[in-house]
mmCIF file of C-alpha atoms in Angstrom:
data_model
loop_
_atom_site.group_PDB
_atom_site.id
_atom_site.type_symbol
_atom_site.label_atom_id
_atom_site.label_comp_id
_atom_site.label_asym_id
_atom_site.label_seq_id
_atom_site.Cartn_x
_atom_site.Cartn_y
_atom_site.Cartn_z
ATOM 1 C CA MET D 263 -29.891 11.827 23.183
ATOM 2 C CA THR D 264 -33.251 10.231 22.543
ATOM 3 C CA ASP D 265 -33.334 6.624 21.324
ATOM 4 C CA ALA D 266 -32.134 6.821 17.694
ATOM 5 C CA THR D 267 -33.537 3.346 17.017
ATOM 6 C CA ASN D 268 -36.984 4.934 16.802
ATOM 7 C CA PRO D 269 -37.548 5.536 13.047
ATOM 8 C CA ARG D 270 -38.888 9.054 13.616
ATOM 9 C CA VAL D 271 -35.973 10.061 15.798
ATOM 10 C CA ALA D 272 -33.509 8.578 13.298
ATOM 11 C CA LYS D 273 -35.143 10.507 10.443
ATOM 12 C CA ALA D 274 -35.241 13.709 12.525
ATOM 13 C CA GLN D 275 -31.542 13.347 13.335
ATOM 14 C CA GLU D 276 -30.683 12.731 9.684
ATOM 15 C CA PHE D 277 -32.766 15.723 8.531
ATOM 16 C CA LEU D 278 -31.314 18.107 11.125
ATOM 17 C CA GLY D 279 -27.790 16.830 10.503
ATOM 18 C CA ARG D 280 -28.167 17.687 6.818
ATOM 19 C CA LEU D 281 -29.502 21.137 7.758
ATOM 20 C CA VAL D 282 -26.560 21.815 10.043
ATOM 21 C CA ASP D 283 -24.252 20.753 7.189
ATOM 22 C CA GLN D 284 -26.167 23.248 4.980
ATOM 23 C CA GLN D 285 -27.271 20.592 2.505
ATOM 24 C CA ALA D 286 -30.682 22.058 1.657
ATOM 25 C CA GLU D 287 -31.570 19.676 -1.171
ATOM 26 C CA ARG D 288 -30.401 16.572 0.694
ATOM 27 C CA ALA D 289 -32.330 17.663 3.801
ATOM 28 C CA THR D 290 -35.559 18.424 1.984
ATOM 29 C CA ALA D 291 -35.350 15.098 0.113
ATOM 30 C CA LEU D 292 -36.401 13.564 3.452
ATOM 31 C CA LEU D 293 -39.634 15.582 3.573
ATOM 32 C CA SER D 294 -43.139 14.508 2.640
ATOM 33 C CA PRO D 295 -44.381 15.955 -0.688
ATOM 34 C CA VAL D 296 -47.007 17.891 1.297
ATOM 35 C CA VAL D 297 -44.689 19.170 4.052
ATOM 36 C CA GLU D 298 -45.412 22.490 5.720
ATOM 37 C CA TYR D 299 -42.213 24.262 6.739
ATOM 38 C CA ARG D 300 -42.564 27.312 8.989
ATOM 39 C CA LEU D 301 -39.932 29.669 10.315
ATOM 40 C CA GLN D 302 -41.707 31.555 13.076
ATOM 41 C CA GLY D 303 -41.093 35.283 13.476
ATOM 42 C CA ARG D 304 -41.569 38.732 11.986
ATOM 43 C CA TYR D 305 -38.427 39.192 9.944
ATOM 44 C CA PRO D 306 -37.825 38.946 6.191
ATOM 45 C CA LEU D 307 -36.795 35.261 6.168
ATOM 46 C CA ALA D 308 -39.699 34.101 8.348
ATOM 47 C CA GLY D 309 -42.747 32.571 6.752
ATOM 48 C CA ASP D 310 -44.678 29.491 5.714
ATOM 49 C CA PHE D 311 -43.391 27.298 2.900
ATOM 50 C CA CYS D 312 -45.381 24.430 1.371
ATOM 51 C CA GLY D 313 -43.730 21.447 -0.235
ATOM 52 C CA PRO D 314 -40.084 20.426 -0.519
ATOM 53 C CA ALA D 315 -39.349 22.877 -3.372
ATOM 54 C CA GLN D 316 -40.391 25.934 -1.352
ATOM 55 C CA ALA D 317 -38.546 24.604 1.705
ATOM 56 C CA THR D 318 -35.389 24.066 -0.380
ATOM 57 C CA GLY D 319 -35.669 27.585 -1.812
ATOM 58 C CA HIS D 320 -36.057 29.096 1.633
ATOM 59 C CA LEU D 321 -33.127 27.158 3.073
ATOM 60 C CA ALA D 322 -30.904 28.103 0.128
ATOM 61 C CA LYS D 323 -31.777 31.760 0.734
ATOM 62 C CA LEU D 324 -31.062 31.417 4.461
ATOM 63 C CA PHE D 325 -27.703 29.735 3.831
ATOM 64 C CA SER D 326 -26.810 32.476 1.352
ATOM 65 C CA GLU D 327 -27.699 35.180 3.892
ATOM 66 C CA ILE D 328 -25.407 33.705 6.533
ATOM 67 C CA ASP D 329 -22.521 32.968 4.132
ATOM 68 C CA GLY D 330 -22.068 29.375 5.225
ATOM 69 C CA THR D 331 -21.547 30.250 8.876
ATOM 70 C CA LEU D 332 -24.156 27.984 10.487
ATOM 71 C CA ASP D 333 -22.526 26.256 13.425
ATOM 72 C CA LEU D 334 -24.091 23.689 15.684
ATOM 73 C CA LEU D 335 -22.861 24.709 19.102
ATOM 74 C CA LYS D 336 -24.770 22.138 21.149
ATOM 75 C CA TRP D 337 -27.556 19.577 20.981
ATOM 76 C CA GLU D 338 -29.496 20.389 24.158
ATOM 77 C CA ASP D 339 -32.260 17.799 24.093
ATOM 78 C CA TRP D 340 -34.444 15.498 21.991
ATOM 79 C CA MET D 341 -38.104 14.926 22.808
ATOM 80 C CA LEU D 342 -40.276 12.195 21.332
ATOM 81 C CA GLY D 343 -44.060 12.393 21.264
ATOM 82 C CA GLY D 344 -46.810 10.428 19.578
ATOM 83 C CA GLN D 345 -46.659 12.285 16.245
ATOM 84 C CA HIS D 346 -43.721 14.656 16.831
ATOM 85 C CA VAL D 347 -40.011 14.811 17.476
ATOM 86 C CA ALA D 348 -38.569 18.005 18.893
ATOM 87 C CA ALA D 349 -34.931 19.030 19.013
ATOM 88 C CA LEU D 350 -33.557 21.810 21.177
ATOM 89 C CA LEU D 351 -30.210 23.064 19.967
ATOM 90 C CA VAL D 352 -27.869 26.008 20.217
ATOM 91 C CA ILE D 353 -26.676 27.385 16.895
ATOM 92 C CA GLY D 354 -24.368 30.162 15.834
ATOM 93 C CA MET D 355 -24.253 32.138 12.608
ATOM 94 C CA GLN D 356 -22.897 35.366 11.174
ATOM 95 C CA ARG D 357 -24.440 37.932 8.880
ATOM 96 C CA HIS D 358 -23.108 41.334 7.821
ATOM 97 C CA GLY D 359 -20.398 41.281 10.495
ATOM 98 C CA ARG D 360 -22.811 40.373 13.310
ATOM 99 C CA ARG D 361 -22.910 37.102 15.228
ATOM 100 C CA LEU D 362 -25.975 35.335 16.581
ATOM 101 C CA ASP D 363 -25.764 32.507 19.105
ATOM 102 C CA ALA D 364 -29.277 31.289 19.795
ATOM 103 C CA GLU D 365 -31.338 28.509 21.275
ATOM 104 C CA VAL D 366 -33.685 27.055 18.684
ATOM 105 C CA LEU D 367 -36.510 24.549 18.996
ATOM 106 C CA ILE D 368 -37.295 22.558 15.880
ATOM 107 C CA LEU D 369 -40.551 20.631 15.996
ATOM 108 C CA LEU D 370 -41.013 17.916 13.366
ATOM 109 C CA GLY D 371 -44.441 16.414 12.668
ATOM 110 C CA PHE D 372 -44.749 12.960 11.135
ATOM 111 C CA THR D 373 -47.308 11.072 9.083
ATOM 112 C CA VAL D 374 -48.440 7.590 10.114
ATOM 113 C CA ASP D 375 -45.850 6.145 7.691
ATOM 114 C CA ASP D 376 -43.016 8.160 9.332
ATOM 115 C CA GLN D 377 -42.602 10.888 6.710
ATOM 116 C CA ILE D 378 -41.755 14.399 7.920
ATOM 117 C CA SER D 379 -44.909 16.387 7.214
ATOM 118 C CA ALA D 380 -44.272 19.529 9.263
ATOM 119 C CA VAL D 381 -41.219 21.507 10.319
ATOM 120 C CA ASP D 382 -41.639 24.408 12.741
ATOM 121 C CA VAL D 383 -38.615 26.455 13.800
ATOM 122 C CA PHE D 384 -38.783 28.663 16.900
ATOM 123 C CA PHE D 385 -36.064 30.951 18.249
ATOM 124 C CA LYS D 386 -36.109 31.172 22.057
ATOM 125 C CA ASP D 387 -35.464 34.922 21.793
ATOM 126 C CA GLU D 388 -37.483 35.982 18.762
ATOM 127 C CA GLN D 389 -36.489 39.642 19.148
ATOM 128 C CA GLN D 390 -32.812 38.679 18.990
ATOM 129 C CA ALA D 391 -33.493 36.819 15.731
ATOM 130 C CA GLU D 392 -35.489 39.763 14.364
ATOM 131 C CA ARG D 393 -32.591 42.137 15.021
ATOM 132 C CA PHE D 394 -30.123 39.739 13.432
ATOM 133 C CA PHE D 395 -32.148 39.161 10.256
ATOM 134 C CA ALA D 396 -33.496 42.738 9.901
#
């Protein structure tokens, strides 16, 4: 794990922990009012969402689609940059009788006052995610 005493890493860990626990409103309460949240891909749930309200709405829809089956299988790595914190994790979820276990990279951008201003989510195998969410 990366040094959690860094305020950006601590906030990233808190935000992602709330996501894994499927607490959309509690997670998005940690976001900047001007946050840009992007789920990369070409499937119905992918897209760009501006502001905490749109991010909360998207996450609520995602959690509904997977019927509460989001499982954190493994934290792979944490990376700290000048303005970003990245987390590589393995997650599992189920939807319509199908299971997806996938590596995901979540890149968090921060403002100078340590607010989360950008969230970008990338599936390692985008085609696998497209098939799962289609």
